[in-house]
Amino acid sequence: MTRNDILREMGLGPVWRLRTATPATPVAEVAAASTAAAEHLPQNVPAGEPVAPAIAPAAMDWDELAAAVAACRQCRLGETRKQAVLGVGDRHADWLFVGEGPGAEEDERGEPFVGQAGKLLDSMLAAIGLKRGNDVYIANAVKCRPPGNRTPEPEEAAACWPYLERQIELIRPKLIVALGRPAAQTLLQTEVKIAAARGRLHDYRGIPLIVTYHPAYLLRTLPDKALAWEDLCFMKRTMQASRAG
Ligand code: URA
């Protein structure tokens, strides 16, 4: 199989393109926080001042979590974001994809992976028969945009971790896919090099976890798209085994 064959399999030409123009399902979850959930949150908090939510993320339901994330000032990213981006998709999904953090378009729209990298992620999902929102949940390691799209600082990822941790508890996915190094390091709580970590099955509290390249990296690095295709096939096999077992 040539590289072009592989790229065609993924629905992509030499430049990655969507096979079909499938619009993203608009399921952004941040906006509508319930009044009840909002009551748990500190009110009138000056921007930038760290505060703890009145209840711990570990005990929150989805509405409470959405409200807490929307109001979060646990790190300085809360000072510069337009809006926090909780995640999108099926809250009972078998597949959970975790990226790094919102970029400019995500910050604007309140939904993860809606820019160029998101289009590629949608193509990657389509290549293995998946669709955003359909048995798939997409989240990020940090919920607020790092200014200038820089990599989140470890303390920012640490401050945001209880939210992702709770999302995983609520979703109970059968497979977690870490997209890129910051997501992998956040989930595995260790230094990760993607080249070494990909192609192996990791474990997150009993849930299989696979590490692959971040779509934004793949947009810049054509040769590694073939490796990403291998990772997608590995994910699919792992999910089949997990469902069978
Ligand atoms: N990159 C990410 O890691 N997450 C997004 O939501 C968008 C781009």
PDB file of C-alpha atoms and ligand atoms in Angstrom:
ATOM      1  CA  MET A   1       0.000   0.000   0.000  1.00  0.00           C
ATOM      2  CA  THR A   2       1.433   3.376  -0.987  1.00  0.00           C
ATOM      3  CA  ARG A   3       1.194   6.481   1.126  1.00  0.00           C
ATOM      4  CA  ASN A   4      -1.383   7.908  -1.251  1.00  0.00           C
ATOM      5  CA  ASP A   5      -3.456   4.732  -0.849  1.00  0.00           C
ATOM      6  CA  ILE A   6      -3.298   5.218   2.895  1.00  0.00           C
ATOM      7  CA  LEU A   7      -4.292   8.853   2.632  1.00  0.00           C
ATOM      8  CA  ARG A   8      -7.157   7.958   0.305  1.00  0.00           C
ATOM      9  CA  GLU A   9      -8.337   5.345   2.843  1.00  0.00           C
ATOM     10  CA  MET A  10      -8.543   8.125   5.385  1.00  0.00           C
ATOM     11  CA  GLY A  11     -10.658  10.166   3.013  1.00  0.00           C
ATOM     12  CA  LEU A  12      -7.796  12.560   2.424  1.00  0.00           C
ATOM     13  CA  GLY A  13      -5.746  13.611  -0.529  1.00  0.00           C
ATOM     14  CA  PRO A  14      -2.068  14.536  -0.231  1.00  0.00           C
ATOM     15  CA  VAL A  15      -3.479  17.592   1.494  1.00  0.00           C
ATOM     16  CA  TRP A  16      -5.917  16.296   4.128  1.00  0.00           C
ATOM     17  CA  ARG A  17      -9.485  16.928   3.055  1.00  0.00           C
ATOM     18  CA  LEU A  18     -12.872  15.854   4.229  1.00  0.00           C
ATOM     19  CA  ARG A  19     -14.285  13.009   2.143  1.00  0.00           C
ATOM     20  CA  THR A  20     -17.748  14.522   2.533  1.00  0.00           C
ATOM     21  CA  ALA A  21     -18.513  17.921   3.924  1.00  0.00           C
ATOM     22  CA  THR A  22     -20.066  16.720   7.161  1.00  0.00           C
ATOM     23  CA  PRO A  23     -21.041  19.662   9.343  1.00  0.00           C
ATOM     24  CA  ALA A  24     -19.990  19.345  12.950  1.00  0.00           C
ATOM     25  CA  THR A  25     -22.886  18.544  15.253  1.00  0.00           C
ATOM     26  CA  PRO A  26     -23.483  21.712  17.254  1.00  0.00           C
ATOM     27  CA  VAL A  27     -23.588  20.177  20.702  1.00  0.00           C
ATOM     28  CA  ALA A  28     -21.492  22.701  22.650  1.00  0.00           C
ATOM     29  CA  GLU A  29     -22.227  22.141  26.259  1.00  0.00           C
ATOM     30  CA  VAL A  30     -20.829  25.093  28.062  1.00  0.00           C
ATOM     31  CA  ALA A  31     -23.502  27.677  27.447  1.00  0.00           C
ATOM     32  CA  ALA A  32     -26.557  26.411  29.286  1.00  0.00           C
ATOM     33  CA  ALA A  33     -25.617  26.018  32.901  1.00  0.00           C
ATOM     34  CA  SER A  34     -28.631  25.285  35.075  1.00  0.00           C
ATOM     35  CA  THR A  35     -29.740  27.733  37.733  1.00  0.00           C
ATOM     36  CA  ALA A  36     -29.470  24.992  40.330  1.00  0.00           C
ATOM     37  CA  ALA A  37     -25.885  24.264  39.381  1.00  0.00           C
ATOM     38  CA  ALA A  38     -24.988  27.938  39.303  1.00  0.00           C
ATOM     39  CA  GLU A  39     -26.077  28.192  42.930  1.00  0.00           C
ATOM     40  CA  HIS A  40     -23.121  26.006  43.888  1.00  0.00           C
ATOM     41  CA  LEU A  41     -20.669  28.476  42.458  1.00  0.00           C
ATOM     42  CA  PRO A  42     -18.997  31.459  44.003  1.00  0.00           C
ATOM     43  CA  GLN A  43     -20.595  34.689  42.829  1.00  0.00           C
ATOM     44  CA  ASN A  44     -18.950  38.003  41.887  1.00  0.00           C
ATOM     45  CA  VAL A  45     -15.456  36.611  41.772  1.00  0.00           C
ATOM     46  CA  PRO A  46     -12.884  39.160  40.591  1.00  0.00           C
ATOM     47  CA  ALA A  47     -11.143  37.948  37.420  1.00  0.00           C
ATOM     48  CA  GLY A  48      -7.892  36.155  38.087  1.00  0.00           C
ATOM     49  CA  GLU A  49      -8.540  35.439  41.740  1.00  0.00           C
ATOM     50  CA  PRO A  50      -8.300  31.681  42.342  1.00  0.00           C
ATOM     51  CA  VAL A  51     -11.411  30.280  43.956  1.00  0.00           C
ATOM     52  CA  ALA A  52     -12.532  26.796  44.759  1.00  0.00           C
ATOM     53  CA  PRO A  53     -15.985  25.724  43.598  1.00  0.00           C
ATOM     54  CA  ALA A  54     -18.352  25.236  46.539  1.00  0.00           C
ATOM     55  CA  ILE A  55     -18.597  21.549  45.678  1.00  0.00           C
ATOM     56  CA  ALA A  56     -15.684  19.515  44.399  1.00  0.00           C
ATOM     57  CA  PRO A  57     -15.687  18.532  40.710  1.00  0.00           C
ATOM     58  CA  ALA A  58     -15.453  14.906  41.851  1.00  0.00           C
ATOM     59  CA  ALA A  59     -19.070  15.109  43.090  1.00  0.00           C
ATOM     60  CA  MET A  60     -20.570  17.143  40.258  1.00  0.00           C
ATOM     61  CA  ASP A  61     -23.168  16.074  37.736  1.00  0.00           C
ATOM     62  CA  TRP A  62     -22.970  17.312  34.144  1.00  0.00           C
ATOM     63  CA  ASP A  63     -24.903  20.532  34.742  1.00  0.00           C
ATOM     64  CA  GLU A  64     -22.817  21.380  37.786  1.00  0.00           C
ATOM     65  CA  LEU A  65     -19.648  20.591  35.910  1.00  0.00           C
ATOM     66  CA  ALA A  66     -20.661  22.778  32.956  1.00  0.00           C
ATOM     67  CA  ALA A  67     -21.488  25.647  35.328  1.00  0.00           C
ATOM     68  CA  ALA A  68     -18.235  25.250  37.269  1.00  0.00           C
ATOM     69  CA  VAL A  69     -16.127  25.195  34.113  1.00  0.00           C
ATOM     70  CA  ALA A  70     -17.971  28.197  32.662  1.00  0.00           C
ATOM     71  CA  ALA A  71     -17.271  30.196  35.837  1.00  0.00           C
ATOM     72  CA  CYS A  72     -13.809  28.780  36.579  1.00  0.00           C
ATOM     73  CA  ARG A  73     -11.014  31.066  37.768  1.00  0.00           C
ATOM     74  CA  GLN A  74      -8.701  28.343  39.057  1.00  0.00           C
ATOM     75  CA  CYS A  75      -5.860  29.519  36.838  1.00  0.00           C
ATOM     76  CA  ARG A  76      -4.906  32.598  34.853  1.00  0.00           C
ATOM     77  CA  LEU A  77      -6.317  31.211  31.588  1.00  0.00           C
ATOM     78  CA  GLY A  78      -9.679  32.264  32.982  1.00  0.00           C
ATOM     79  CA  GLU A  79      -8.566  35.903  32.716  1.00  0.00           C
ATOM     80  CA  THR A  80      -8.022  35.906  28.969  1.00  0.00           C
ATOM     81  CA  ARG A  81     -10.492  33.370  27.571  1.00  0.00           C
ATOM     82  CA  LYS A  82     -13.696  34.474  25.879  1.00  0.00           C
ATOM     83  CA  GLN A  83     -15.445  31.361  27.135  1.00  0.00           C
ATOM     84  CA  ALA A  84     -14.472  28.037  28.630  1.00  0.00           C
ATOM     85  CA  VAL A  85     -14.920  24.986  26.404  1.00  0.00           C
ATOM     86  CA  LEU A  86     -16.144  21.990  28.355  1.00  0.00           C
ATOM     87  CA  GLY A  87     -16.385  19.435  25.581  1.00  0.00           C
ATOM     88  CA  VAL A  88     -18.786  18.160  22.979  1.00  0.00           C
ATOM     89  CA  GLY A  89     -20.565  14.985  22.088  1.00  0.00           C
ATOM     90  CA  ASP A  90     -22.229  11.915  23.455  1.00  0.00           C
ATOM     91  CA  ARG A  91     -22.039  11.851  27.247  1.00  0.00           C
ATOM     92  CA  HIS A  92     -22.272   8.079  27.179  1.00  0.00           C
ATOM     93  CA  ALA A  93     -19.723   7.618  24.390  1.00  0.00           C
ATOM     94  CA  ASP A  94     -17.468   4.591  24.158  1.00  0.00           C
ATOM     95  CA  TRP A  95     -14.837   6.804  22.512  1.00  0.00           C
ATOM     96  CA  LEU A  96     -13.238   9.749  24.304  1.00  0.00           C
ATOM     97  CA  PHE A  97     -10.756  11.940  22.428  1.00  0.00           C
ATOM     98  CA  VAL A  98      -8.739  14.406  24.480  1.00  0.00           C
ATOM     99  CA  GLY A  99      -6.887  17.329  22.917  1.00  0.00           C
ATOM    100  CA  GLU A 100      -4.678  20.016  24.369  1.00  0.00           C
ATOM    101  CA  GLY A 101      -6.783  23.133  24.774  1.00  0.00           C
ATOM    102  CA  PRO A 102      -9.083  25.447  22.838  1.00  0.00           C
ATOM    103  CA  GLY A 103      -7.661  27.657  20.103  1.00  0.00           C
ATOM    104  CA  ALA A 104      -9.048  30.962  18.848  1.00  0.00           C
ATOM    105  CA  GLU A 105     -12.027  29.490  17.001  1.00  0.00           C
ATOM    106  CA  GLU A 106     -12.923  27.175  19.865  1.00  0.00           C
ATOM    107  CA  ASP A 107     -12.701  30.097  22.307  1.00  0.00           C
ATOM    108  CA  GLU A 108     -15.057  32.004  20.022  1.00  0.00           C
ATOM    109  CA  ARG A 109     -17.566  29.203  19.488  1.00  0.00           C
ATOM    110  CA  GLY A 110     -17.404  27.274  22.744  1.00  0.00           C
ATOM    111  CA  GLU A 111     -16.833  23.923  21.060  1.00  0.00           C
ATOM    112  CA  PRO A 112     -13.589  21.936  20.849  1.00  0.00           C
ATOM    113  CA  PHE A 113     -11.821  21.225  17.572  1.00  0.00           C
ATOM    114  CA  VAL A 114     -13.813  23.455  15.229  1.00  0.00           C
ATOM    115  CA  GLY A 115     -10.825  24.990  13.403  1.00  0.00           C
ATOM    116  CA  GLN A 116      -8.446  23.426  10.864  1.00  0.00           C
ATOM    117  CA  ALA A 117      -7.213  20.806  13.332  1.00  0.00           C
ATOM    118  CA  GLY A 118     -10.840  19.972  14.059  1.00  0.00           C
ATOM    119  CA  LYS A 119     -11.585  19.393  10.399  1.00  0.00           C
ATOM    120  CA  LEU A 120      -8.713  16.968  10.300  1.00  0.00           C
ATOM    121  CA  LEU A 121      -9.920  15.288  13.487  1.00  0.00           C
ATOM    122  CA  ASP A 122     -13.357  14.862  11.888  1.00  0.00           C
ATOM    123  CA  SER A 123     -11.670  13.256   8.856  1.00  0.00           C
ATOM    124  CA  MET A 124      -9.700  10.934  11.102  1.00  0.00           C
ATOM    125  CA  LEU A 125     -12.891   9.954  12.915  1.00  0.00           C
ATOM    126  CA  ALA A 126     -14.655   9.360   9.592  1.00  0.00           C
ATOM    127  CA  ALA A 127     -11.775   7.148   8.448  1.00  0.00           C
ATOM    128  CA  ILE A 128     -12.688   4.649  11.174  1.00  0.00           C
ATOM    129  CA  GLY A 129     -16.440   5.059  10.836  1.00  0.00           C
ATOM    130  CA  LEU A 130     -16.909   7.580  13.655  1.00  0.00           C
ATOM    131  CA  LYS A 131     -18.636  10.913  13.797  1.00  0.00           C
ATOM    132  CA  ARG A 132     -18.418  13.700  16.333  1.00  0.00           C
ATOM    133  CA  GLY A 133     -21.289  13.433  18.765  1.00  0.00           C
ATOM    134  CA  ASN A 134     -22.144   9.874  17.785  1.00  0.00           C
ATOM    135  CA  ASP A 135     -20.657   7.547  20.411  1.00  0.00           C
ATOM    136  CA  VAL A 136     -17.767  10.035  20.507  1.00  0.00           C
ATOM    137  CA  TYR A 137     -16.991  12.680  23.101  1.00  0.00           C
ATOM    138  CA  ILE A 138     -14.280  15.291  22.513  1.00  0.00           C
ATOM    139  CA  ALA A 139     -12.661  17.200  25.359  1.00  0.00           C
ATOM    140  CA  ASN A 140      -9.438  19.021  26.089  1.00  0.00           C
ATOM    141  CA  ALA A 141      -6.833  18.847  28.825  1.00  0.00           C
ATOM    142  CA  VAL A 142      -7.450  22.526  29.566  1.00  0.00           C
ATOM    143  CA  LYS A 143     -10.832  24.141  29.077  1.00  0.00           C
ATOM    144  CA  CYS A 144      -9.665  27.698  28.416  1.00  0.00           C
ATOM    145  CA  ARG A 145      -7.599  28.988  25.528  1.00  0.00           C
ATOM    146  CA  PRO A 146      -3.937  29.550  26.323  1.00  0.00           C
ATOM    147  CA  PRO A 147      -3.081  33.019  24.925  1.00  0.00           C
ATOM    148  CA  GLY A 148      -1.478  32.826  21.492  1.00  0.00           C
ATOM    149  CA  ASN A 149      -2.268  29.101  21.418  1.00  0.00           C
ATOM    150  CA  ARG A 150       0.804  28.327  23.503  1.00  0.00           C
ATOM    151  CA  THR A 151       1.106  24.953  25.202  1.00  0.00           C
ATOM    152  CA  PRO A 152      -0.667  24.944  28.569  1.00  0.00           C
ATOM    153  CA  GLU A 153       1.665  25.277  31.549  1.00  0.00           C
ATOM    154  CA  PRO A 154       1.795  22.254  33.883  1.00  0.00           C
ATOM    155  CA  GLU A 155       0.073  24.229  36.651  1.00  0.00           C
ATOM    156  CA  GLU A 156      -2.756  25.174  34.251  1.00  0.00           C
ATOM    157  CA  ALA A 157      -3.226  21.547  33.254  1.00  0.00           C
ATOM    158  CA  ALA A 158      -3.120  20.574  36.933  1.00  0.00           C
ATOM    159  CA  ALA A 159      -5.732  23.204  37.864  1.00  0.00           C
ATOM    160  CA  CYS A 160      -8.041  21.944  35.123  1.00  0.00           C
ATOM    161  CA  TRP A 161      -7.454  18.249  35.743  1.00  0.00           C
ATOM    162  CA  PRO A 162     -10.379  17.680  38.186  1.00  0.00           C
ATOM    163  CA  TYR A 163     -12.794  18.693  35.416  1.00  0.00           C
ATOM    164  CA  LEU A 164     -11.415  16.222  32.889  1.00  0.00           C
ATOM    165  CA  GLU A 165     -11.154  13.589  35.585  1.00  0.00           C
ATOM    166  CA  ARG A 166     -14.843  14.053  36.379  1.00  0.00           C
ATOM    167  CA  GLN A 167     -15.795  14.014  32.692  1.00  0.00           C
ATOM    168  CA  ILE A 168     -14.098  10.627  32.334  1.00  0.00           C
ATOM    169  CA  GLU A 169     -15.921   9.323  35.414  1.00  0.00           C
ATOM    170  CA  LEU A 170     -19.267  10.477  34.050  1.00  0.00           C
ATOM    171  CA  ILE A 171     -18.710   9.270  30.473  1.00  0.00           C
ATOM    172  CA  ARG A 172     -17.065   5.956  31.417  1.00  0.00           C
ATOM    173  CA  PRO A 173     -15.603   5.495  27.919  1.00  0.00           C
ATOM    174  CA  LYS A 174     -14.311   2.160  26.663  1.00  0.00           C
ATOM    175  CA  LEU A 175     -11.288   3.815  25.052  1.00  0.00           C
ATOM    176  CA  ILE A 176      -9.476   7.100  25.616  1.00  0.00           C
ATOM    177  CA  VAL A 177      -7.384   8.627  22.843  1.00  0.00           C
ATOM    178  CA  ALA A 178      -4.825  11.245  23.859  1.00  0.00           C
ATOM    179  CA  LEU A 179      -4.175  13.638  20.982  1.00  0.00           C
ATOM    180  CA  GLY A 180      -0.649  14.931  21.384  1.00  0.00           C
ATOM    181  CA  ARG A 181       1.815  15.270  24.191  1.00  0.00           C
ATOM    182  CA  PRO A 182       0.080  17.628  26.636  1.00  0.00           C
ATOM    183  CA  ALA A 183      -3.055  15.468  26.629  1.00  0.00           C
ATOM    184  CA  ALA A 184      -1.027  12.281  27.032  1.00  0.00           C
ATOM    185  CA  GLN A 185       1.022  13.732  29.878  1.00  0.00           C
ATOM    186  CA  THR A 186      -2.060  15.022  31.652  1.00  0.00           C
ATOM    187  CA  LEU A 187      -3.819  11.679  31.430  1.00  0.00           C
ATOM    188  CA  LEU A 188      -0.832   9.464  32.153  1.00  0.00           C
ATOM    189  CA  GLN A 189       0.721  11.833  34.724  1.00  0.00           C
ATOM    190  CA  THR A 190       4.182  11.242  33.331  1.00  0.00           C
ATOM    191  CA  GLU A 191       6.621  12.605  30.737  1.00  0.00           C
ATOM    192  CA  VAL A 192       5.590  11.339  27.313  1.00  0.00           C
ATOM    193  CA  LYS A 193       7.285  11.303  23.919  1.00  0.00           C
ATOM    194  CA  ILE A 194       4.675  10.606  21.275  1.00  0.00           C
ATOM    195  CA  ALA A 195       7.019   8.545  19.082  1.00  0.00           C
ATOM    196  CA  ALA A 196       7.689   6.203  22.002  1.00  0.00           C
ATOM    197  CA  ALA A 197       4.180   6.208  23.477  1.00  0.00           C
ATOM    198  CA  ARG A 198       2.164   5.590  20.297  1.00  0.00           C
ATOM    199  CA  GLY A 199       1.487   2.046  19.138  1.00  0.00           C
ATOM    200  CA  ARG A 200       1.221   0.784  22.730  1.00  0.00           C
ATOM    201  CA  LEU A 201      -1.775   0.267  24.905  1.00  0.00           C
ATOM    202  CA  HIS A 202      -1.675   2.415  28.040  1.00  0.00           C
ATOM    203  CA  ASP A 203      -4.010   2.278  30.982  1.00  0.00           C
ATOM    204  CA  TYR A 204      -6.019   5.015  32.630  1.00  0.00           C
ATOM    205  CA  ARG A 205      -7.606   3.572  35.796  1.00  0.00           C
ATOM    206  CA  GLY A 206      -8.574   0.393  33.978  1.00  0.00           C
ATOM    207  CA  ILE A 207      -9.613   2.108  30.727  1.00  0.00           C
ATOM    208  CA  PRO A 208      -7.410   1.418  27.672  1.00  0.00           C
ATOM    209  CA  LEU A 209      -5.666   4.569  26.483  1.00  0.00           C
ATOM    210  CA  ILE A 210      -3.964   5.158  23.142  1.00  0.00           C
ATOM    211  CA  VAL A 211      -1.627   8.024  22.360  1.00  0.00           C
ATOM    212  CA  THR A 212      -1.415   9.525  18.897  1.00  0.00           C
ATOM    213  CA  TYR A 213      -0.296  12.690  17.172  1.00  0.00           C
ATOM    214  CA  HIS A 214      -2.258  15.888  17.598  1.00  0.00           C
ATOM    215  CA  PRO A 215      -4.125  16.817  14.385  1.00  0.00           C
ATOM    216  CA  ALA A 216      -2.461  20.269  14.335  1.00  0.00           C
ATOM    217  CA  TYR A 217       0.929  18.540  14.281  1.00  0.00           C
ATOM    218  CA  LEU A 218      -0.224  16.265  11.458  1.00  0.00           C
ATOM    219  CA  LEU A 219      -1.291  19.296   9.437  1.00  0.00           C
ATOM    220  CA  ARG A 220       2.339  20.421   9.565  1.00  0.00           C
ATOM    221  CA  THR A 221       3.984  17.026   9.196  1.00  0.00           C
ATOM    222  CA  LEU A 222       2.794  15.069   6.184  1.00  0.00           C
ATOM    223  CA  PRO A 223       4.997  11.952   6.651  1.00  0.00           C
ATOM    224  CA  ASP A 224       3.530  11.204  10.084  1.00  0.00           C
ATOM    225  CA  LYS A 225       0.010  10.954   8.696  1.00  0.00           C
ATOM    226  CA  ALA A 226       0.750   7.366   7.714  1.00  0.00           C
ATOM    227  CA  LEU A 227       1.658   6.666  11.362  1.00  0.00           C
ATOM    228  CA  ALA A 228      -1.584   8.316  12.445  1.00  0.00           C
ATOM    229  CA  TRP A 229      -3.438   5.942  10.152  1.00  0.00           C
ATOM    230  CA  GLU A 230      -1.727   3.013  11.900  1.00  0.00           C
ATOM    231  CA  ASP A 231      -2.839   4.493  15.219  1.00  0.00           C
ATOM    232  CA  LEU A 232      -6.427   4.779  13.990  1.00  0.00           C
ATOM    233  CA  CYS A 233      -6.409   1.111  12.963  1.00  0.00           C
ATOM    234  CA  PHE A 234      -4.964   0.231  16.378  1.00  0.00           C
ATOM    235  CA  MET A 235      -7.762   2.197  18.064  1.00  0.00           C
ATOM    236  CA  LYS A 236     -10.391   0.389  16.061  1.00  0.00           C
ATOM    237  CA  ARG A 237      -8.929  -3.038  16.890  1.00  0.00           C
ATOM    238  CA  THR A 238      -8.657  -2.086  20.552  1.00  0.00           C
ATOM    239  CA  MET A 239     -12.293  -0.974  20.678  1.00  0.00           C
ATOM    240  CA  GLN A 240     -13.428  -4.182  18.997  1.00  0.00           C
ATOM    241  CA  ALA A 241     -11.479  -6.224  21.562  1.00  0.00           C
ATOM    242  CA  SER A 242     -12.784  -4.117  24.429  1.00  0.00           C
ATOM    243  CA  ARG A 243     -16.403  -4.618  23.273  1.00  0.00           C
ATOM    244  CA  ALA A 244     -15.862  -8.339  22.763  1.00  0.00           C
ATOM    245  CA  GLY A 245     -14.299  -8.721  26.210  1.00  0.00           C
TER     246      GLY A 245
HETATM  247  N1  URA B   1      -6.519  21.910  19.500  1.00  0.00           N
HETATM  248  C1  URA B   1      -6.858  21.264  20.635  1.00  0.00           C
HETATM  249  O1  URA B   1      -6.056  20.583  21.239  1.00  0.00           O
HETATM  250  N2  URA B   1      -8.114  21.385  21.050  1.00  0.00           N
HETATM  251  C2  URA B   1      -9.026  22.105  20.417  1.00  0.00           C
HETATM  252  O2  URA B   1     -10.156  22.159  20.878  1.00  0.00           O
HETATM  253  C3  URA B   1      -8.638  22.769  19.246  1.00  0.00           C
HETATM  254  C4  URA B   1      -7.386  22.659  18.803  1.00  0.00           C
END
